[in-house]
XYZ file of C-alpha atoms in Angstrom:
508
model
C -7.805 15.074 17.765
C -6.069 11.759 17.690
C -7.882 8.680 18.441
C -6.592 6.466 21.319
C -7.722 6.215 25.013
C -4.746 8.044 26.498
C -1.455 9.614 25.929
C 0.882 6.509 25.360
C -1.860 4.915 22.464
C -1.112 8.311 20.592
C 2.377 8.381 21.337
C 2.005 5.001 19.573
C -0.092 6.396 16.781
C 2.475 8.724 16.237
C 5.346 6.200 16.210
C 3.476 4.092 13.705
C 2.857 7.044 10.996
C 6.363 8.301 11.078
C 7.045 4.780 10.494
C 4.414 4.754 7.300
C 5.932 8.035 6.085
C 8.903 7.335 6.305
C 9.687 4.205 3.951
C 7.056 5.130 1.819
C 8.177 8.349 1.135
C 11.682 6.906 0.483
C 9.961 4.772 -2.511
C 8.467 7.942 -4.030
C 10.636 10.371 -3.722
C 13.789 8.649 -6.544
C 11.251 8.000 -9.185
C 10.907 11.296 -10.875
C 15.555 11.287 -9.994
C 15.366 8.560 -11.923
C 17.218 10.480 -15.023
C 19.866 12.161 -13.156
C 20.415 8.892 -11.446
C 20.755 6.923 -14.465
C 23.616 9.214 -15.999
C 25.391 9.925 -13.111
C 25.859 6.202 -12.295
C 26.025 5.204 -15.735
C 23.182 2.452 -15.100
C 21.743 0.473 -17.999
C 17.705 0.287 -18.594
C 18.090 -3.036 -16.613
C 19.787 -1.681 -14.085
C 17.343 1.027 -13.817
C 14.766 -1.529 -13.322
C 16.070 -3.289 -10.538
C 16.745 0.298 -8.876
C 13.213 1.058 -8.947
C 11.048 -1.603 -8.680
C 13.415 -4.123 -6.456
C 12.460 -1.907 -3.452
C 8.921 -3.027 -4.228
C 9.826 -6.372 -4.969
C 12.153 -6.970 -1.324
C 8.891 -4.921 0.363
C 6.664 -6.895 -0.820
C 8.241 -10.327 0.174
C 8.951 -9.273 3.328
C 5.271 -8.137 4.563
C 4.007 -11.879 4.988
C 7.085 -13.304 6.781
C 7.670 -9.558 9.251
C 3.459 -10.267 9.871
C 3.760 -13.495 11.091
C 7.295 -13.299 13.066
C 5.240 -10.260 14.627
C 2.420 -12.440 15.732
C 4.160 -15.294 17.427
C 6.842 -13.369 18.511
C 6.331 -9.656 19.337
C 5.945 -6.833 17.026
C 8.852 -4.226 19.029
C 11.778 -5.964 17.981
C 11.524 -6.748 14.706
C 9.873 -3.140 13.942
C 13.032 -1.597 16.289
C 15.364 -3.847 13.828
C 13.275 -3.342 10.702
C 13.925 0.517 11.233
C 17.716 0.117 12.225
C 18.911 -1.668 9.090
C 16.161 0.774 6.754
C 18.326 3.862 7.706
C 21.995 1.913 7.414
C 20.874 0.586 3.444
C 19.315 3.920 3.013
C 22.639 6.075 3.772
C 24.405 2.810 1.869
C 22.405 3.556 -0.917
C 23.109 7.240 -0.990
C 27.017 6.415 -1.344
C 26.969 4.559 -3.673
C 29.629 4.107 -6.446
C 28.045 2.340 -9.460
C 24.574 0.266 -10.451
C 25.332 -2.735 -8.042
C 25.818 -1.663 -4.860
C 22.889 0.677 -5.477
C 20.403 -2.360 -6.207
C 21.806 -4.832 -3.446
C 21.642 -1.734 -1.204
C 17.835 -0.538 -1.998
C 16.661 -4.484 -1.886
C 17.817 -4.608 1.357
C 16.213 -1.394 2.427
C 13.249 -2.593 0.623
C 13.130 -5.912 3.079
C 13.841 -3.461 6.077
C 10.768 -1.024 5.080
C 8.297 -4.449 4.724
C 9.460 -6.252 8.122
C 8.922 -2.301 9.516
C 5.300 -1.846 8.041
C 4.147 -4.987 8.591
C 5.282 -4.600 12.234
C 2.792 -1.213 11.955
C -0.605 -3.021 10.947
C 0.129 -5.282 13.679
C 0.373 -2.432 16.474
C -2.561 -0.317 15.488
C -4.882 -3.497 15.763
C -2.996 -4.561 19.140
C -3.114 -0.665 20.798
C -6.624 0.472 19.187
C -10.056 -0.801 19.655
C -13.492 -0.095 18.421
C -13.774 3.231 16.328
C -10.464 4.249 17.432
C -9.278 1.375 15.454
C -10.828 2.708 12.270
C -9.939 5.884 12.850
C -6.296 4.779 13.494
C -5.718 2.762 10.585
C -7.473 5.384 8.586
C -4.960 7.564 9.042
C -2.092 5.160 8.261
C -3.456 4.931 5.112
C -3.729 8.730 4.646
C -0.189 8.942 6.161
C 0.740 6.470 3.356
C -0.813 8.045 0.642
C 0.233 11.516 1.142
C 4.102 10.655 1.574
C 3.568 8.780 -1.659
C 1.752 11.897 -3.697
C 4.415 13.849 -2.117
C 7.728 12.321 -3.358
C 7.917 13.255 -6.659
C 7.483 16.918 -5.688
C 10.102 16.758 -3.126
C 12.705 14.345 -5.436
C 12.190 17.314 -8.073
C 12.521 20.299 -5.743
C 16.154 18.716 -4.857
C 17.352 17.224 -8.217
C 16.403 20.983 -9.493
C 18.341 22.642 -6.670
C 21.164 20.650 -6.146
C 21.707 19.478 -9.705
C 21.401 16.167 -11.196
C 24.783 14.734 -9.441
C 23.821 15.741 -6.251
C 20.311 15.824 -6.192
C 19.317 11.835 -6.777
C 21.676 11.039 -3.497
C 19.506 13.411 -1.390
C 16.485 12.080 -2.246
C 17.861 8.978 -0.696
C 19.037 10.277 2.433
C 15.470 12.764 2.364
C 13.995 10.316 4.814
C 17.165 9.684 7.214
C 16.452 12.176 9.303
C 13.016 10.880 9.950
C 14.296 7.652 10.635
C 16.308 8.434 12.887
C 13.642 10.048 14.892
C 11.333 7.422 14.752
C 13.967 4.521 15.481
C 14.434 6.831 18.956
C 10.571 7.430 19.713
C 9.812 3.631 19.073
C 12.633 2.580 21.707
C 10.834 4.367 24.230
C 7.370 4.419 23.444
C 6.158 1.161 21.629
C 4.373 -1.444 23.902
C 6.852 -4.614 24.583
C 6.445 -7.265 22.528
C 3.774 -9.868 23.341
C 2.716 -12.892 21.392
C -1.179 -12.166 19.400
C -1.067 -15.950 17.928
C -2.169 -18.798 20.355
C -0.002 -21.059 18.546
C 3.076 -19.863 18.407
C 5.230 -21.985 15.804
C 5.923 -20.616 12.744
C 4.610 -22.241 9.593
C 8.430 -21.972 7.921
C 7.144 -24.001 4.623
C 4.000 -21.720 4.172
C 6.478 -18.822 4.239
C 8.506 -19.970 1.431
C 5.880 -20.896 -0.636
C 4.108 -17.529 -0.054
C 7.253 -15.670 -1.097
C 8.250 -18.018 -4.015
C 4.567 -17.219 -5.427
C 5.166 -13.469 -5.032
C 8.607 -13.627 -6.190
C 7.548 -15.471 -9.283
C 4.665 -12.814 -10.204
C 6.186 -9.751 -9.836
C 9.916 -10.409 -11.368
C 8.598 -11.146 -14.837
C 7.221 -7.893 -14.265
C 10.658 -5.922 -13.619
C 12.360 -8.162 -15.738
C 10.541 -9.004 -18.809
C 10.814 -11.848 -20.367
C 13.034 -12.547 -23.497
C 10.781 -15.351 -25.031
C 7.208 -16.851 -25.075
C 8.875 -19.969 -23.520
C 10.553 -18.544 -20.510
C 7.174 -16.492 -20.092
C 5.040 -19.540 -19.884
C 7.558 -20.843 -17.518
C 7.644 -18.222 -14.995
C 3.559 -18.818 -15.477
C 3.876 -22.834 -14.587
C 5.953 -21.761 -11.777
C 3.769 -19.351 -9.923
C 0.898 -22.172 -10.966
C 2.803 -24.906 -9.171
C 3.999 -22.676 -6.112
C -0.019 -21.653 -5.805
C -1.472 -24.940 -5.724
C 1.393 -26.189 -3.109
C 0.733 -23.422 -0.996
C -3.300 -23.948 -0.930
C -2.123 -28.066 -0.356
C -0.489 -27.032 2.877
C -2.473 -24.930 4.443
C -5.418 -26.906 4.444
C -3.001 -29.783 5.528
C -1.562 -27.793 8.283
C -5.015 -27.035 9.097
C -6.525 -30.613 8.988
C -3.348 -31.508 11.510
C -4.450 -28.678 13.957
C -1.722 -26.766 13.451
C -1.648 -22.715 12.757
C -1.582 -22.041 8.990
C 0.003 -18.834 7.587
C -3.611 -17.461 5.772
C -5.936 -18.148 9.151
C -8.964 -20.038 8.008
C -11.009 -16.775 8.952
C -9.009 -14.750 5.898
C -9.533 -17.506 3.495
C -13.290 -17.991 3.750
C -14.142 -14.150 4.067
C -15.564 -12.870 1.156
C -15.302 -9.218 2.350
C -11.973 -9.441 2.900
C -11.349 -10.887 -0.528
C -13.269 -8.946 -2.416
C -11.954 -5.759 -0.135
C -7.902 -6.414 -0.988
C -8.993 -7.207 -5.011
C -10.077 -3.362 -4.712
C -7.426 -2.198 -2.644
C -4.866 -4.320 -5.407
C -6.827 -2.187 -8.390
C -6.539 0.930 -7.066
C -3.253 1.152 -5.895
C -1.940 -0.569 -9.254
C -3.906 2.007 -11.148
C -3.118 5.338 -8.936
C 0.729 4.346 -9.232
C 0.986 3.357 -12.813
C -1.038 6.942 -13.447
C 1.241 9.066 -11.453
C 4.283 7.201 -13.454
C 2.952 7.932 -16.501
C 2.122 11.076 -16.057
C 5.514 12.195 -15.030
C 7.241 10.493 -18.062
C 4.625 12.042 -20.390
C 5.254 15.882 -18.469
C 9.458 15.164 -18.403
C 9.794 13.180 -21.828
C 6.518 14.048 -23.739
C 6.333 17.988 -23.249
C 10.058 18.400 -22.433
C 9.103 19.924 -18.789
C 11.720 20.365 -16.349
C 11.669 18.228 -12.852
C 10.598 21.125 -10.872
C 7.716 21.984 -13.432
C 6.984 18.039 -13.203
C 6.827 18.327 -9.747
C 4.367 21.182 -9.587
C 1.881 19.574 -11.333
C 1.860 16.676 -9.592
C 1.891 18.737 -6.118
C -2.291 19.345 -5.944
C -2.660 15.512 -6.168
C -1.164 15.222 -2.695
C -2.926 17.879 -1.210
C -5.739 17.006 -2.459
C -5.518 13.787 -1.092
C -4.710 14.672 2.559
C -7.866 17.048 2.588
C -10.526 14.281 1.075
C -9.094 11.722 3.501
C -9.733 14.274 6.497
C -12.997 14.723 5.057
C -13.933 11.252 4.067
C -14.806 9.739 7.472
C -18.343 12.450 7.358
C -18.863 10.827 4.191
C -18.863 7.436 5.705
C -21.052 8.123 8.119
C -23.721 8.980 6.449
C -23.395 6.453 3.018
C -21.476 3.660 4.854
C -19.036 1.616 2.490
C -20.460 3.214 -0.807
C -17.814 6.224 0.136
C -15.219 3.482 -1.327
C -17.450 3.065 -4.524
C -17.885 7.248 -4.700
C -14.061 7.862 -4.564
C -13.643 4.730 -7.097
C -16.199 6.561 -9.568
C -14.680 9.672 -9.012
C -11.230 8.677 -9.906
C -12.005 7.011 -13.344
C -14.137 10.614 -14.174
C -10.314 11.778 -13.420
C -8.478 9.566 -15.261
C -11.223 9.808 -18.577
C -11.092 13.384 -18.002
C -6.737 13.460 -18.055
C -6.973 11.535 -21.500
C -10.044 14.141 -23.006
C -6.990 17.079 -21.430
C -4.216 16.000 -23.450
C -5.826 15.154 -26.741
C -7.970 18.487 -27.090
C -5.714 21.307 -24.502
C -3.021 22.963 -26.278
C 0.283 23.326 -25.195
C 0.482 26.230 -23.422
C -2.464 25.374 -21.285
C -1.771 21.610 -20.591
C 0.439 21.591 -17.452
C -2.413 23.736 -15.584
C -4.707 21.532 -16.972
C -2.932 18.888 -15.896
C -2.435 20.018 -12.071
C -6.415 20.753 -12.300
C -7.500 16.822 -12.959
C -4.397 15.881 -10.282
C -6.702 17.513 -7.587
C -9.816 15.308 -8.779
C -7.240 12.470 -8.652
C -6.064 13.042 -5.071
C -9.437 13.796 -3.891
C -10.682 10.429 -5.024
C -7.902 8.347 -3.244
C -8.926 10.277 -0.323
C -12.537 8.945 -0.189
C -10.772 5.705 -1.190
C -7.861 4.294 0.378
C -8.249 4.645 4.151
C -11.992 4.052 4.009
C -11.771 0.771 2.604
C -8.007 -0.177 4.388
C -10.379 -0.198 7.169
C -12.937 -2.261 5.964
C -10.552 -4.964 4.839
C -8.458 -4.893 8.087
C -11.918 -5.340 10.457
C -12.519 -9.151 8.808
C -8.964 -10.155 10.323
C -9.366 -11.865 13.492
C -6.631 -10.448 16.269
C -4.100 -13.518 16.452
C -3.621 -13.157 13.007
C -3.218 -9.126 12.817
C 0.033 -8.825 11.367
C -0.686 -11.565 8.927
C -3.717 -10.007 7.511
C -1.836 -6.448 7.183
C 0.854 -7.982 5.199
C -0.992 -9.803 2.862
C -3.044 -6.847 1.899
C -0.035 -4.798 1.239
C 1.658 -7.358 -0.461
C -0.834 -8.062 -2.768
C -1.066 -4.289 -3.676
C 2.849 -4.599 -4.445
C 2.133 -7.366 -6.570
C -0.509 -5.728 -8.238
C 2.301 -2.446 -9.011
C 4.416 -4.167 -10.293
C 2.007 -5.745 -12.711
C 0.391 -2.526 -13.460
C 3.610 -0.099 -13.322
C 5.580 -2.700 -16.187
C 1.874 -2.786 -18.195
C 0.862 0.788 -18.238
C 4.224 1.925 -19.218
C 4.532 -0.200 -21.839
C 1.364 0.827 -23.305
C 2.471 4.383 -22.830
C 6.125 3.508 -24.104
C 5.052 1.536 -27.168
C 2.889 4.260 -28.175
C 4.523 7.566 -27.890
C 7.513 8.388 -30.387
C 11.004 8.521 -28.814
C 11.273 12.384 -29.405
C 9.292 15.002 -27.554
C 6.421 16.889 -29.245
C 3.563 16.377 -31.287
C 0.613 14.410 -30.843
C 2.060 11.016 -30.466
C 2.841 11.644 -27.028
C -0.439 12.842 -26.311
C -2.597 10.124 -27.684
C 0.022 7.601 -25.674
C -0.603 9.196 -22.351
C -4.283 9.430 -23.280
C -4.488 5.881 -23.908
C -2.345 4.816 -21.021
C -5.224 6.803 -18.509
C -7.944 4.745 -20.370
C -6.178 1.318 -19.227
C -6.207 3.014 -15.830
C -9.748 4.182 -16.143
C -10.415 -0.096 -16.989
C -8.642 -0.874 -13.334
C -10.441 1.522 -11.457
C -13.567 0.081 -12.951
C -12.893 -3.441 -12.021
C -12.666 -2.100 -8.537
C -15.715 -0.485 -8.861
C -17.235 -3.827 -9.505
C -15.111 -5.588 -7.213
C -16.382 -2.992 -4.377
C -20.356 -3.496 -5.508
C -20.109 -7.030 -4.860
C -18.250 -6.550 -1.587
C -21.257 -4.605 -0.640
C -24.005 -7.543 -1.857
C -21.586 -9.678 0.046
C -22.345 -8.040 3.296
C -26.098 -7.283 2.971
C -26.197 -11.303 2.016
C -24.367 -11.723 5.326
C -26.499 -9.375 7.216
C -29.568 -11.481 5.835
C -28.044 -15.013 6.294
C -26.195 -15.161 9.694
C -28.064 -14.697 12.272
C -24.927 -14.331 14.992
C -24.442 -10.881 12.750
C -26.484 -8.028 14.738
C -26.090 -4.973 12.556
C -24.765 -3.546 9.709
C -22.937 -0.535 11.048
C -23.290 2.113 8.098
C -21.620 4.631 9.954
C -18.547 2.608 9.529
C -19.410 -0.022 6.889
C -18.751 -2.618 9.608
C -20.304 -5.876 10.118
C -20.236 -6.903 13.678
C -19.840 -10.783 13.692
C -18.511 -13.232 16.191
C -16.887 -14.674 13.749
C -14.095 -13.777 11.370
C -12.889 -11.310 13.392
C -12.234 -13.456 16.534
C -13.585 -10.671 19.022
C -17.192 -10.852 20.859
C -19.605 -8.646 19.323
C -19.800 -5.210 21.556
C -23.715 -4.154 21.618
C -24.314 -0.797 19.855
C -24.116 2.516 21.661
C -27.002 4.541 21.702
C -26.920 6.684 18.120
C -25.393 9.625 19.368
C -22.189 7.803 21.055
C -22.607 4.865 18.541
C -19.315 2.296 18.342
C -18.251 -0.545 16.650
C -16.396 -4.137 17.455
């Protein structure tokens, strides 16, 4: 059963997931094309590159900018538009002749796919309430997850039945169809657009500077740097764009105007501590799954459709631990976050132990066998603590919230995706076979193993953070461990609601 107090909250529910599926999905689904791609287009490693991570990069600058134009002026419009220039770049993208209009076309679908998820975040706060809220944005993140898990099956499937010409422009237009659709239900079914923010200028200088700082961390990243000079310049850059930002916010603050990070995001250890996991875990799941396919395609020779099948139980694995996870939060609060955390560097340990000692006619099924552990613990992970993070936001500043915690998980793939590869890339030899390969891939899952353990940490001292909270402030009632919820006046902007009785119990 979806959550939502009548029909037209689901039919928004609905809108909003399509919406999640359907540019993340687009993301997933060229990676494992990426060879076919390459020599069909004749595209350089550069080029390649830009192809695959500029989508990131253009998603990830648009999610602060879409969150805030959302929350001072309406979220239907700029999702409607969002959605309406994501499926004219996508079918752009799909016919195109050579490297350049390829990248220009997937940064601009990129931008489209932020303003449009952004736009999302924003809605399920505005629509949902209480533990329909939770339960909503829990299965955004599921929606998420599982579209992402499932692209590199279903960019194999075509590339292997259509043929490597062929197949890569599919995969582009694989979500068009879905696009469509959802650019049709949103027209008719999303709420009209009304403001969240009481103030309703736009902080146009705290938007620049919030972009220029992502820009500046994640191209060094997709575009590495040819000396030690220009990297320590990129560095002083993001330094001096960081400090400028803070300058201005507590500026625009001091003046009484609306800053872009609401006071209420800045001061909330929770929700710091909550997007520092969320940033770990999605760096580490996607550099994994990248790795993994290079070391099945490049390392073992497999073919994309083999690739694909071993990568397919980490999806459903995923979708049936998320369904699941919510029973498990009920009855160990926001530990389920820390469970799935441990459980996922067991996977990644026990994917290194796989491909040093299983031989070669065994190590595919192997494989597929610790990709179910892996999708099981992003299940008990993701939407669990999405939700967490998302309750510290206070309402005017929704949108704002969403996008920084998605942006920041951007930043953190691009940082992980260009490290983990290289580790992998700098290790294994440049022919297929042996055991090089297979000590590269098993070192590359160790550095992943390291991320998800800094989470772990990360999600221990969220936890302290709370109880101290719980202890300290006495305008917090309850600790709601069926949830993991605190139930403040303050950051969330809402009143505190007063617990139901156990059996019917509900949080703010």
């Amino acid at each position: 059963m979806l959550p939502g107090e009548d029909r037209a909250a689901r039919r928004v529910l609905l809108v909003c997931l399509a919406a999640g599926a359907t540019t993340l999905l687009d993301q997933a689904v060229l990676n494992i094309a990426v060879p076919s791609m390459r020599h069909s287009l004749g595209a350089g490693a550069e080029d390649v590159q830009w192809i695959v991570a500029g989508y990131s990069l253009a998603f990830g600058l648009a999610l602060v900018p879409g969150g805030s134009l959302g929350d001072t002026h309406g979220r239907k419009r700029f999702f409607l538009a969002g959605v309406a220039v994501f499926l004219i770049a996508g079918v752009t993208a799909a016919t195109a002749g050579g490297p350049g209009a390829l990248i220009a076309a997937r940064l601009v679908q990129g931008a489209a796919a932020g303003l449009v998820n952004s736009q999302v975040i924003g809605t399920l706060q505005d629509v949902f309430h209480g533990q329909d809220r939770g339960r909503a944005l829990g299965l955004y993140a599921v929606t998420a997850g599982v579209a992402t898990a499932l692209g590199p099956p279903l960019g194999g499937a075509l590339v292997a039945s259509l043929g490597p010409q062929l197949g890569w422009r599919c995969c582009l237009l694989l979500s068009m169809p879905c696009a469509l659709l959802t650019l049709a239900s949103a027209a008719r079914w999303l709420p009209p657009p009304r403001r969240t923010a009481r103030d309703t200028s736009l902080d146009v200088l705290g938007l620049a500077l919030a972009c220029g700082c992502a820009l500046t961390l994640m191209v060094p990243f997709i575009r590495t740097p040819g000396s030690g000079g220009e990297a320590l310049l990129w560095g002083a850059t993001v330094t001096a764009l960081a400090v400028a930002l803070t300058a201005h916010q507590r500026l625009r603050a001091r003046r009484g105007r609306r800053p872009l990070l609401h006071p209420a995001l800045r001061t909330s250890r929770p929700y710091l501590l909550g997007t520092a996991v969320a940033m770990a875990q999605f760096g580490a799941s996607l550099a994994s799954a990248l790795v993994l396919t290079v070391f099945l395609q490049e390392g073992l020779g497999l073919s994309a459709l083999l690739t694909a099948a071993v990568t397919l139980p980490s999806a459903l694995a995923m979708g049936l631990a998320s369904a699941f996870a919510w029973r498990v939060v009920r009855r160990i609060g926001p530990r389920t976050v820390t469970l799935g955390l441990a459980l996922g560097i067991g996977a990644a340990l026990a994917g290194a132990a796989v491909a040093l000692a299983v031989p070669s006619a065994g190590l595919p099924l192997a494989c597929a066998g610790v990709q179910v552990l892996t999708g099981a613990a992003s299940g008990l992970t993701v939407s669990p603590n999405q939700t967490q993070v998302l309750h510290h936001a206070p309402a005017e500043a929704a949108g704002v919230a969403g996008g920084i915690l998605q942006m920041t998980q951007r930043i953190a793939a691009a940082v992980c995706l260009s490290a983990v590869s290289a580790v992998y890339l700098h290790s294994a030899p440049p022919s297929p076979g042996g055991s090089g390969p297979r000590a590269a891939y098993a070192l590359a899952s160790c550095v992943c193993a390291g991320l998800l353990a800094v989470a772990l940490v990360l999600s221990r001292q969220r936890g302290a953070a709370l109880k101290a909270a719980l202890r300290s402030d006495p305008m917090v009632r309850e600790l709601d461990t069926s949830h993991g919820h605190l139930l403040p006046h303050a950051p969330t902007g809402r009143p505190p609601v007063a617990p139901s009785p156990p059996e019917q119990r509900s949080e703010a």
